[in-house]
Amino acid sequence: MIEPLLDVRQVTLQYKTTERVVTATHRVSFSVLKSDRFVLLGPSGCGKSSLLKAVGGYLDPIEGEIRLGGRPIHGPGPDRMMVFQEFDQLLPWKTVSDNVAFALQASGKLRGKAAAERARHYIDKVGLSRFADSYPHTLSGGMKQRVAIARGMAMEPEILLMDEPFAALDALTRRTMQDELLRLWDDTKFTVLFVTHSINEAIRIGTRILLLSPHPGQVRAEMNSTTEPVEQTGLETRIHDLLFA
Ligand code: ADP
Ligand code: MG
């Protein structure tokens, strides 16, 4: 058996506020292999972001365990980089290239010229070379998301965590970004854990798809979209039935 890169075992996540306890997920298990494009799919509020936060090390499970490369996760680390939905995840006072180089420098991974070179390499990969010296406010939403992706990839993490990264984009840009992500993946075969509530996006992006039930999220099914029938509408209908049955 191949050792999973990321192993999420029976993970229950809760938020405790002064008034109440919210259970976000209940005993969710899945494992991600190296170079998987693993998608968490489920309706809003089913705990997708919470799972990503837990993998990121920002939220401790109250039950279960998360391991990366066989080691339990304790807090955030440069081996897991996050790309969010929001366009304002970039530092507005830094240029595109400084935004990408910043995480490399702050984490102590690379310094000075080496960080700048690594940043340039990934900015080029997302097609933004001409905008390396631009500031975020001068870029479109899609371009800002490309910068966030370049920043995440530049760290060359063990796993890239993407929380509905294209959800705030218009339909056409979203489609383009999906294609670009797949093209980047063809290039380097990075491992990605991708969250979406769109069935269509899950099918396009995922090699494996984990279906989560509505709040609190539990595993409904797991599908391997590369071995399922290629007929997309059939798969879409089945996922729809599983999610909303
Ligand atoms: P999703 O990303 O699938 O939409 P979330 O993980 O954001 O779902 O949320 C799962 C559940 O946890 C929801 O009921 C949500 O209201 C609750 N929740 C999320 N964040 C917090 C928080 N910081 N405090 C309290 N409850 C939260
Ligand atoms: Mg969310």
XYZ file of N, CA and C and ligand atoms in Angstrom:
763
model
N 0.837 -1.205 0.000
C 0.000 0.000 0.000
C 0.872 1.255 0.000
N 0.437 2.258 -0.762
C 1.199 3.511 -0.784
C 0.861 4.328 0.470
N 1.902 4.827 1.094
C 1.736 5.677 2.287
C 1.114 7.020 1.872
N -0.019 7.405 2.515
C -0.595 8.695 2.116
C 0.287 9.860 2.557
N 0.222 10.940 1.796
C 0.950 12.153 2.193
C 0.221 12.810 3.360
N -1.093 12.945 3.179
C -1.915 13.559 4.226
C -2.953 12.548 4.679
N -3.005 12.339 5.980
C -3.938 11.361 6.523
C -4.837 12.042 7.560
N -6.118 12.133 7.231
C -7.089 12.733 8.138
C -7.941 11.595 8.680
N -7.876 11.383 9.983
C -8.528 10.211 10.595
C -9.569 10.635 11.597
N -10.835 10.345 11.301
C -11.925 10.491 12.288
C -11.935 11.871 12.932
N -11.797 12.887 12.095
C -11.625 14.235 12.643
C -12.963 14.930 12.922
N -13.146 15.271 14.182
C -14.289 16.074 14.604
C -13.782 17.460 14.972
N -14.443 18.459 14.407
C -14.028 19.844 14.647
C -15.175 20.606 15.291
N -14.837 21.420 16.261
C -15.856 22.210 16.959
C -15.378 23.626 17.177
N -16.345 24.523 17.233
C -16.076 25.895 17.675
C -16.832 26.096 18.976
N -16.135 26.614 19.959
C -16.799 26.897 21.236
C -16.881 28.401 21.411
N -18.098 28.905 21.442
C -18.278 30.311 21.777
C -18.861 30.355 23.190
N -19.016 31.540 23.727
C -19.528 31.633 25.093
C -20.941 31.066 25.200
N -21.733 31.229 24.126
C -23.127 30.768 24.176
C -23.291 29.297 23.823
N -22.486 28.825 22.823
C -22.762 27.474 22.363
C -21.557 26.810 21.722
N -21.752 25.526 21.442
C -20.727 24.744 20.771
C -21.251 24.398 19.379
N -20.464 24.715 18.356
C -20.857 24.367 16.988
C -19.965 23.225 16.504
N -20.579 22.121 16.128
C -19.806 21.027 15.562
C -19.728 21.232 14.052
N -18.518 21.416 13.552
C -18.339 21.715 12.125
C -18.226 20.434 11.297
N -17.488 19.451 11.809
C -17.401 18.157 11.115
C -17.487 17.045 12.148
N -17.981 15.902 11.704
C -18.100 14.758 12.604
C -17.364 13.552 12.016
N -16.266 13.196 12.668
C -15.484 12.000 12.314
C -15.244 11.843 10.810
N -14.604 12.845 10.259
C -14.282 12.825 8.825
C -12.911 12.185 8.617
N -12.867 11.245 7.697
C -11.605 10.595 7.350
C -11.365 10.660 5.844
N -10.144 10.940 5.472
C -9.736 10.804 4.068
C -8.222 10.836 4.019
N -7.672 10.329 2.937
C -6.228 10.453 2.805
C -5.862 10.881 1.398
N -4.867 11.740 1.349
C -4.426 12.345 0.097
C -3.060 11.784 -0.252
N -2.939 11.302 -1.464
C -1.653 10.788 -1.927
C -0.890 11.895 -2.645
N 0.418 11.715 -2.725
C 1.249 12.685 -3.430
C 0.731 12.857 -4.859
N 0.657 14.102 -5.297
C 0.197 14.481 -6.643
C -1.305 14.302 -6.871
N -2.053 14.003 -5.816
C -3.514 14.010 -5.946
C -4.010 15.431 -6.151
N -5.092 15.537 -6.907
C -5.878 16.772 -6.877
C -7.151 16.377 -6.137
N -7.082 16.541 -4.814
C -8.122 16.018 -3.943
C -9.120 17.127 -3.632
N -10.394 16.867 -3.915
C -11.416 17.907 -3.738
C -12.351 17.551 -2.586
N -12.585 18.527 -1.702
C -13.635 18.416 -0.691
C -14.843 19.151 -1.237
N -15.939 18.415 -1.440
C -17.136 18.999 -2.047
C -18.318 18.843 -1.098
N -19.025 19.935 -0.892
C -20.200 19.870 -0.035
C -20.850 21.235 0.064
N -22.100 21.253 0.560
C -22.830 22.525 0.617
C -22.211 23.487 1.631
N -22.555 24.735 1.488
C -22.075 25.776 2.376
C -22.379 25.404 3.831
N -21.395 25.576 4.703
C -21.580 25.303 6.125
C -21.292 23.872 6.539
N -20.855 23.026 5.598
C -20.630 21.609 5.946
C -19.243 21.376 6.554
N -18.460 22.430 6.678
C -17.182 22.286 7.386
C -15.957 22.160 6.493
N -16.088 22.528 5.227
C -14.951 22.427 4.304
C -13.807 23.345 4.728
N -14.138 24.605 4.981
C -13.093 25.551 5.393
C -12.488 25.127 6.724
N -13.339 24.611 7.607
C -12.838 24.164 8.910
C -11.836 23.028 8.737
N -12.123 22.101 7.831
C -11.187 21.003 7.573
C -9.859 21.539 7.038
N -9.960 22.505 6.135
C -8.744 23.087 5.566
C -7.941 23.815 6.649
N -8.669 24.526 7.526
C -8.008 25.213 8.642
C -7.306 24.201 9.550
N -7.952 23.070 9.758
C -7.359 22.046 10.623
C -6.098 21.467 9.981
N -6.163 21.207 8.672
C -4.980 20.705 7.967
C -3.880 21.773 7.987
N -4.311 23.032 7.875
C -3.357 24.138 7.927
C -2.729 24.314 9.302
N -3.352 23.724 10.313
C -2.809 23.810 11.665
C -3.375 24.974 12.470
N -4.472 25.544 11.987
C -5.072 26.695 12.675
C -6.219 26.289 13.602
N -6.632 25.044 13.518
C -7.771 24.575 14.312
C -7.469 23.142 14.733
N -7.476 22.896 16.044
C -7.144 21.550 16.542
C -8.400 20.685 16.602
N -8.334 19.463 16.082
C -9.475 18.548 16.200
C -9.764 18.248 17.674
N -11.048 18.092 18.002
C -11.353 17.673 19.368
C -11.350 16.145 19.444
N -11.339 15.541 18.267
C -11.321 14.081 18.174
C -10.628 13.739 16.860
N -9.851 12.675 16.856
C -9.189 12.256 15.625
C -7.814 12.871 15.474
N -7.225 12.622 14.317
C -5.840 13.030 14.120
C -5.558 13.375 12.662
N -4.638 14.291 12.469
C -4.207 14.654 11.115
C -2.697 14.485 11.034
N -2.263 13.709 10.051
C -0.827 13.493 9.866
C -0.399 13.924 8.471
N 0.771 14.521 8.418
C 1.378 14.878 7.142
C 2.728 14.173 7.076
N 2.901 13.376 6.043
C 4.142 12.622 5.920
C 4.395 11.745 7.137
N 3.307 11.251 7.750
C 3.437 10.362 8.896
C 3.548 11.067 10.246
N 3.750 12.385 10.217
C 3.912 13.130 11.474
C 2.647 13.912 11.819
N 2.227 13.865 13.092
C 1.039 14.643 13.474
C 1.272 16.144 13.249
N 0.226 16.829 12.845
C 0.325 18.267 12.604
C 0.223 19.022 13.924
N 1.170 19.917 14.149
C 1.085 20.817 15.301
C 1.278 22.239 14.814
N 0.203 22.952 14.626
C 0.297 24.343 14.201
C 0.639 24.490 12.740
N 0.585 25.735 12.257
C 0.867 26.007 10.843
C 2.337 25.787 10.498
N 2.604 25.602 9.225
C 3.992 25.433 8.793
C 4.120 25.695 7.304
N 5.340 25.981 6.850
C 5.570 26.292 5.436
C 5.383 25.084 4.517
N 5.176 23.901 5.103
C 4.909 22.716 4.285
C 3.452 22.667 3.817
N 2.620 23.599 4.340
C 1.212 23.693 3.919
C 0.889 25.140 3.621
N 0.643 25.455 2.374
C 0.329 26.838 2.004
C -1.134 26.946 1.596
N -1.748 28.049 1.980
C -3.183 28.231 1.760
C -3.439 29.316 0.708
N -4.405 29.034 -0.170
C -4.909 30.061 -1.092
C -6.386 30.238 -0.772
N -6.792 31.475 -0.507
C -8.164 31.739 -0.090
C -9.012 32.280 -1.243
N -10.295 32.418 -0.951
C -11.236 32.957 -1.935
C -11.066 34.463 -2.127
N -10.737 35.145 -1.031
C -10.765 36.608 -1.031
C -9.650 37.200 -1.891
N -9.977 38.315 -2.554
C -8.978 39.005 -3.370
C -8.000 39.812 -2.513
N -8.365 40.040 -1.232
C -7.524 40.918 -0.401
C -6.522 40.136 0.441
N -6.153 38.932 -0.015
C -5.179 38.161 0.748
C -3.748 38.607 0.467
N -3.583 39.539 -0.487
C -2.249 40.053 -0.785
C -1.989 41.295 0.062
N -0.712 41.595 0.277
C -0.354 42.806 1.006
C -0.418 43.978 0.030
N -1.322 44.942 0.271
C -1.560 45.993 -0.724
C -0.365 46.924 -0.938
N 0.515 47.022 0.062
C 1.648 47.952 -0.061
C 2.879 47.279 -0.676
N 2.731 46.018 -1.067
C 3.852 45.321 -1.703
C 3.520 45.006 -3.166
N 4.547 45.022 -4.010
C 4.350 44.671 -5.413
C 4.055 43.175 -5.532
N 3.663 42.774 -6.729
C 3.415 41.356 -7.007
C 4.638 40.522 -6.620
N 5.805 40.933 -7.084
C 6.981 40.098 -6.813
C 7.333 40.100 -5.323
N 7.123 41.237 -4.634
C 7.398 41.260 -3.191
C 6.372 40.441 -2.416
N 5.131 40.441 -2.903
C 4.118 39.599 -2.263
C 4.510 38.128 -2.330
N 5.024 37.716 -3.483
C 5.388 36.305 -3.661
C 6.671 35.975 -2.885
N 7.608 36.928 -2.885
C 8.892 36.678 -2.205
C 8.757 36.760 -0.681
N 7.751 37.516 -0.221
C 7.621 37.785 1.212
C 7.553 36.519 2.067
N 6.689 35.584 1.655
C 6.518 34.359 2.452
C 7.828 33.563 2.495
N 8.552 33.570 1.375
C 9.831 32.856 1.317
C 10.818 33.444 2.316
N 10.819 34.777 2.374
C 11.750 35.456 3.276
C 11.308 35.316 4.726
N 10.006 35.538 4.955
C 9.492 35.511 6.328
C 9.684 34.138 6.966
N 9.561 33.095 6.140
C 9.710 31.740 6.687
C 11.185 31.345 6.812
N 12.048 32.184 6.273
C 13.478 31.883 6.324
C 13.897 30.854 5.288
N 12.976 30.538 4.371
C 13.243 29.511 3.372
C 14.322 29.982 2.389
N 14.146 31.195 1.869
C 15.127 31.778 0.954
C 15.291 33.261 1.287
N 16.451 33.809 0.956
C 16.674 35.231 1.237
C 17.063 35.981 -0.031
N 16.919 37.299 0.061
C 17.425 38.224 -0.944
C 17.200 37.797 -2.380
N 18.326 37.664 -3.093
C 18.275 37.393 -4.517
C 17.626 36.040 -4.817
N 17.922 35.056 -3.978
C 17.366 33.705 -4.190
C 15.846 33.734 -4.080
N 15.329 34.493 -3.106
C 13.879 34.622 -2.945
C 13.270 35.337 -4.149
N 13.935 36.396 -4.594
C 13.440 37.166 -5.741
C 13.427 36.302 -7.004
N 14.438 35.469 -7.159
C 14.503 34.599 -8.340
C 13.421 33.531 -8.322
N 13.240 32.943 -7.151
C 12.173 31.932 -7.006
C 10.820 32.594 -7.299
N 10.609 33.794 -6.758
C 9.353 34.520 -6.969
C 9.138 34.757 -8.465
N 10.169 35.213 -9.143
C 10.068 35.506 -10.575
C 9.677 34.244 -11.362
N 10.276 33.139 -10.981
C 10.007 31.869 -11.655
C 8.498 31.537 -11.592
N 7.911 31.680 -10.413
C 6.503 31.300 -10.255
C 5.549 32.365 -10.800
N 5.968 33.617 -10.766
C 5.160 34.676 -11.370
C 5.082 34.431 -12.886
N 6.197 34.002 -13.424
C 6.241 33.650 -14.843
C 5.298 32.471 -15.129
N 5.309 31.488 -14.255
C 4.463 30.299 -14.428
C 2.977 30.632 -14.469
N 2.569 31.646 -13.694
C 1.151 32.024 -13.722
C 0.886 33.137 -14.743
N 1.887 33.432 -15.563
C 1.693 34.361 -16.679
C 1.630 35.827 -16.298
N 2.291 36.210 -15.194
C 2.192 37.601 -14.739
C 3.527 38.351 -14.784
N 4.455 37.866 -15.584
C 5.783 38.496 -15.621
C 5.719 40.004 -15.845
N 4.799 40.408 -16.726
C 4.707 41.838 -17.053
C 4.206 42.665 -15.872
N 3.640 41.997 -14.880
C 3.031 42.720 -13.764
C 3.817 42.560 -12.459
N 5.037 42.056 -12.574
C 5.832 41.774 -11.372
C 5.995 43.002 -10.476
N 6.058 44.189 -11.092
C 6.265 45.408 -10.301
C 4.968 46.166 -10.024
N 3.838 45.563 -10.370
C 2.554 46.220 -10.132
C 2.087 45.976 -8.705
N 1.207 46.861 -8.253
C 0.606 46.700 -6.925
C -0.757 46.011 -7.063
N -1.162 45.247 -6.042
C -2.398 44.467 -6.134
C -3.630 45.248 -6.592
N -3.771 46.509 -6.133
C -5.006 47.221 -6.475
C -5.133 47.508 -7.970
N -4.042 47.357 -8.708
C -4.108 47.616 -10.154
C -4.461 46.339 -10.930
N -4.639 45.233 -10.217
C -4.888 43.945 -10.889
C -6.357 43.543 -10.812
N -6.796 42.724 -11.768
C -8.148 42.159 -11.730
C -8.208 41.054 -10.680
N -9.427 40.631 -10.369
C -9.598 39.557 -9.381
C -8.851 38.292 -9.779
N -8.955 37.931 -11.057
C -8.281 36.720 -11.541
C -6.771 36.832 -11.415
N -6.252 38.037 -11.702
C -4.796 38.235 -11.597
C -4.348 38.147 -10.145
N -5.150 38.709 -9.242
C -4.796 38.629 -7.814
C -4.762 37.170 -7.358
N -5.714 36.382 -7.852
C -5.713 34.966 -7.464
C -4.495 34.249 -8.044
N -4.070 34.658 -9.237
C -2.845 34.075 -9.800
C -1.644 34.385 -8.920
N -1.609 35.611 -8.395
C -0.496 35.985 -7.506
C -0.532 35.116 -6.244
N -1.732 34.938 -5.701
C -1.857 34.114 -4.484
C -1.414 32.673 -4.754
N -1.735 32.180 -5.942
C -1.314 30.821 -6.311
C 0.212 30.767 -6.472
N 0.763 31.784 -7.137
C 2.225 31.836 -7.306
C 2.911 31.883 -5.947
N 2.346 32.658 -5.037
C 2.921 32.769 -3.689
C 2.912 31.416 -2.979
N 1.792 30.720 -3.095
C 1.698 29.396 -2.465
C 2.659 28.407 -3.091
N 2.708 28.418 -4.426
C 3.561 27.446 -5.121
C 5.043 27.736 -4.922
N 5.371 29.028 -4.799
C 6.788 29.412 -4.652
C 7.400 28.802 -3.396
N 6.570 28.558 -2.406
C 7.074 27.931 -1.174
C 7.348 26.453 -1.387
N 6.891 25.943 -2.518
C 7.034 24.512 -2.824
C 6.632 23.661 -1.617
N 5.371 23.858 -1.171
C 4.895 23.134 0.015
C 4.653 21.663 -0.308
N 4.510 20.881 0.739
C 4.139 19.475 0.562
C 2.745 19.386 -0.042
N 1.899 20.314 0.387
C 0.516 20.312 -0.089
C 0.006 21.750 -0.165
N -0.709 22.033 -1.261
C -1.296 23.356 -1.456
C -2.771 23.265 -1.066
N -3.197 24.130 -0.160
C -4.573 24.108 0.328
C -5.329 25.257 -0.326
N -6.397 24.948 -1.040
C -7.120 25.997 -1.766
C -8.579 26.025 -1.336
N -8.989 27.146 -0.724
C -10.340 27.266 -0.194
C -11.211 28.103 -1.133
N -11.944 27.462 -1.993
C -12.806 28.112 -2.981
C -12.085 29.284 -3.665
N -10.906 29.016 -4.219
C -10.067 30.116 -4.702
C -10.662 30.865 -5.892
N -11.607 30.225 -6.589
C -12.160 30.877 -7.788
C -13.613 31.286 -7.609
N -14.145 31.119 -6.408
C -15.582 31.303 -6.193
C -16.045 32.750 -6.400
N -15.136 33.707 -6.187
C -15.556 35.105 -6.319
C -15.318 35.655 -7.725
N -14.880 34.796 -8.632
C -14.593 35.249 -10.002
C -15.820 35.073 -10.893
N -15.895 35.857 -11.967
C -16.977 35.658 -12.936
C -16.806 34.309 -13.633
N -17.877 33.807 -14.206
C -17.895 32.433 -14.731
C -16.782 32.163 -15.749
N -16.533 33.114 -16.635
C -15.527 32.884 -17.676
C -14.120 32.861 -17.098
N -13.837 33.822 -16.206
C -12.516 33.871 -15.577
C -12.297 32.620 -14.734
N -13.367 32.192 -14.085
C -13.292 31.005 -13.239
C -12.864 29.792 -14.059
N -13.492 29.676 -15.203
C -13.180 28.580 -16.121
C -11.716 28.628 -16.576
N -11.273 29.826 -16.924
C -9.876 30.016 -17.345
C -8.919 29.629 -16.225
N -9.262 30.054 -15.008
C -8.391 29.763 -13.867
C -8.324 28.263 -13.579
N -9.457 27.585 -13.747
C -9.464 26.128 -13.574
C -8.503 25.484 -14.565
N -8.600 25.923 -15.831
C -7.702 25.389 -16.861
C -6.243 25.670 -16.524
N -5.984 26.873 -16.023
C -4.603 27.239 -15.708
C -4.057 26.409 -14.557
N -4.918 26.161 -13.578
C -4.479 25.333 -12.448
C -4.098 23.932 -12.936
N -4.918 23.406 -13.852
C -4.633 22.072 -14.394
C -3.340 22.079 -15.210
N -3.114 23.163 -15.933
C -1.889 23.290 -16.717
C -0.664 23.347 -15.780
N -0.777 24.120 -14.698
C 0.309 24.186 -13.717
C 0.566 22.813 -13.113
N -0.523 22.109 -12.855
C -0.388 20.777 -12.249
C 0.308 19.814 -13.218
N -0.046 19.894 -14.500
C 0.614 19.066 -15.515
C 2.128 19.279 -15.494
N 2.493 20.504 -15.213
C 3.877 20.924 -15.217
C 4.658 20.342 -14.034
N 4.109 20.459 -12.821
C 4.896 20.084 -11.637
C 4.279 18.986 -10.774
N 3.031 18.610 -11.079
C 2.371 17.522 -10.330
C 2.391 17.744 -8.811
N 2.109 18.988 -8.411
C 2.038 19.283 -6.983
C 0.788 18.630 -6.390
N 0.774 18.515 -5.058
C -0.379 17.938 -4.378
C -1.296 19.075 -3.945
N -2.568 18.933 -4.259
C -3.492 20.010 -3.890
C -4.743 19.450 -3.217
N -5.134 20.134 -2.141
C -6.400 19.851 -1.466
C -7.286 21.056 -1.732
N -8.333 20.829 -2.521
C -9.113 21.918 -3.099
C -10.552 21.852 -2.580
N -11.025 22.956 -2.048
C -12.386 23.015 -1.503
C -13.308 23.759 -2.459
N -14.482 23.185 -2.699
C -15.468 23.899 -3.510
C -16.881 23.428 -3.146
N -17.885 24.275 -3.439
C -19.262 23.806 -3.292
C -19.873 23.587 -4.676
N -19.050 23.718 -5.719
C -19.543 23.552 -7.087
C -19.232 22.147 -7.609
N -20.280 21.412 -7.933
C -20.114 20.047 -8.452
C -19.285 20.078 -9.733
N -19.648 21.022 -10.586
C -18.965 21.170 -11.860
C -17.464 21.429 -11.685
N -17.146 22.313 -10.754
C -15.735 22.626 -10.512
C -15.001 21.406 -9.933
N -15.685 20.696 -9.030
C -15.074 19.507 -8.416
C -14.706 18.490 -9.494
N -15.608 18.292 -10.445
C -15.361 17.311 -11.503
C -14.210 17.757 -12.400
N -14.169 19.058 -12.678
C -13.102 19.568 -13.545
C -11.732 19.488 -12.875
N -11.700 19.822 -11.573
C -10.419 19.923 -10.878
C -9.935 18.582 -10.324
N -10.861 17.809 -9.768
C -10.455 16.695 -8.922
C -10.040 15.433 -9.645
N -8.997 14.770 -9.114
C -8.769 13.378 -9.484
C -9.539 12.509 -8.494
N -9.682 13.039 -7.275
C -10.500 12.363 -6.266
C -11.394 13.390 -5.591
N -12.629 12.970 -5.322
C -13.608 13.900 -4.755
C -14.230 13.269 -3.513
N -14.175 14.010 -2.402
C -14.825 13.558 -1.175
C -16.116 14.348 -1.010
N -17.236 13.638 -0.962
C -18.527 14.315 -0.802
C -18.871 14.394 0.672
N -19.190 15.590 1.128
C -19.540 15.798 2.528
C -21.023 16.127 2.662
N -21.624 15.612 3.737
C -23.040 15.882 3.991
C -23.187 17.300 4.531
N -24.427 17.829 4.511
C -24.648 19.139 5.137
C -24.264 19.110 6.620
N -24.179 20.282 7.174
C -23.773 20.547 8.558
C -24.349 19.579 9.587
N -23.590 19.007 10.499
C -22.128 18.973 10.511
C -21.600 17.962 9.500
N -20.535 18.340 8.817
C -20.038 17.539 7.712
C -19.607 16.133 8.101
N -20.141 15.181 7.358
C -19.718 13.787 7.477
C -19.458 13.272 6.065
N -18.641 12.242 5.955
C -18.317 11.738 4.626
C -19.514 10.987 4.049
N -19.949 11.412 2.868
C -21.043 10.725 2.161
C -20.485 9.657 1.227
N -19.469 10.037 0.490
C -18.888 9.123 -0.500
C -17.559 9.689 -0.973
N -16.783 8.802 -1.548
C -15.562 9.282 -2.194
C -15.551 8.756 -3.613
N -15.206 9.607 -4.552
C -15.169 9.180 -5.941
C -13.814 9.471 -6.539
N -13.454 8.587 -7.413
C -12.230 8.767 -8.155
C -12.647 9.201 -9.549
N -12.526 10.484 -9.827
C -13.110 10.995 -11.074
C -12.334 10.538 -12.298
N -11.138 9.978 -12.091
C -10.385 9.496 -13.255
C -10.840 8.094 -13.668
N -11.458 7.359 -12.715
C -11.910 6.020 -13.074
C -13.428 5.941 -13.220
N -14.123 7.020 -12.831
C -15.571 7.061 -13.045
C -15.816 7.224 -14.547
N -17.038 6.925 -14.996
C -17.319 7.108 -16.413
C -17.014 8.547 -16.847
N -16.389 8.659 -18.003
C -15.965 9.984 -18.462
C -17.140 10.899 -18.792
N -18.283 10.286 -18.971
C -19.474 11.068 -19.314
C -19.817 11.997 -18.153
N -19.500 13.282 -18.333
C -19.541 14.249 -17.239
C -20.937 14.450 -16.640
N -21.940 14.528 -17.485
C -23.268 14.827 -16.937
C -23.762 13.683 -16.063
N -23.415 12.450 -16.436
C -23.787 11.294 -15.634
C -23.173 11.366 -14.237
N -21.890 11.711 -14.200
C -21.179 11.827 -12.936
C -21.776 12.967 -12.107
N -22.084 14.050 -12.798
C -22.642 15.218 -12.132
C -23.980 14.867 -11.462
N -24.812 14.126 -12.184
C -26.111 13.727 -11.637
C -25.933 12.818 -10.428
N -25.003 11.876 -10.528
C -24.774 10.967 -9.404
C -24.310 11.709 -8.168
N -23.375 12.652 -8.359
C -22.875 13.425 -7.220
C -24.022 14.242 -6.627
N -24.817 14.826 -7.499
C -25.950 15.628 -7.050
C -26.893 14.780 -6.198
N -27.181 13.583 -6.661
C -28.079 12.689 -5.923
C -27.485 12.310 -4.560
N -26.159 12.035 -4.553
C -25.503 11.654 -3.300
C -25.496 12.803 -2.295
N -25.296 14.017 -2.830
C -25.202 15.186 -1.936
C -26.572 15.575 -1.391
N -27.583 15.477 -2.216
C -28.879 16.044 -1.832
C -29.959 14.990 -1.603
N -29.523 13.714 -1.535
C -30.475 12.635 -1.288
C -31.106 12.783 0.106
P -17.950 25.639 4.733
O -16.567 26.124 4.454
O -18.212 24.255 4.245
O -18.995 26.584 4.235
P -17.254 26.174 7.510
O -16.133 25.260 7.806
O -16.918 27.595 7.239
O -18.138 25.556 6.328
O -18.277 26.153 8.734
C -18.774 24.964 9.289
C -19.671 25.307 10.474
O -18.888 25.909 11.501
C -20.778 26.300 10.138
O -21.920 25.958 10.879
C -20.203 27.616 10.611
O -21.222 28.495 10.982
C -19.372 27.194 11.810
N -18.225 28.088 12.024
C -17.242 28.357 11.138
N -16.329 29.189 11.679
C -16.762 29.453 12.939
C -16.259 30.252 14.016
N -15.099 30.939 13.888
N -16.963 30.289 15.160
C -18.110 29.597 15.302
N -18.640 28.817 14.333
C -17.976 28.753 13.164
Mg -15.893 27.776 3.401
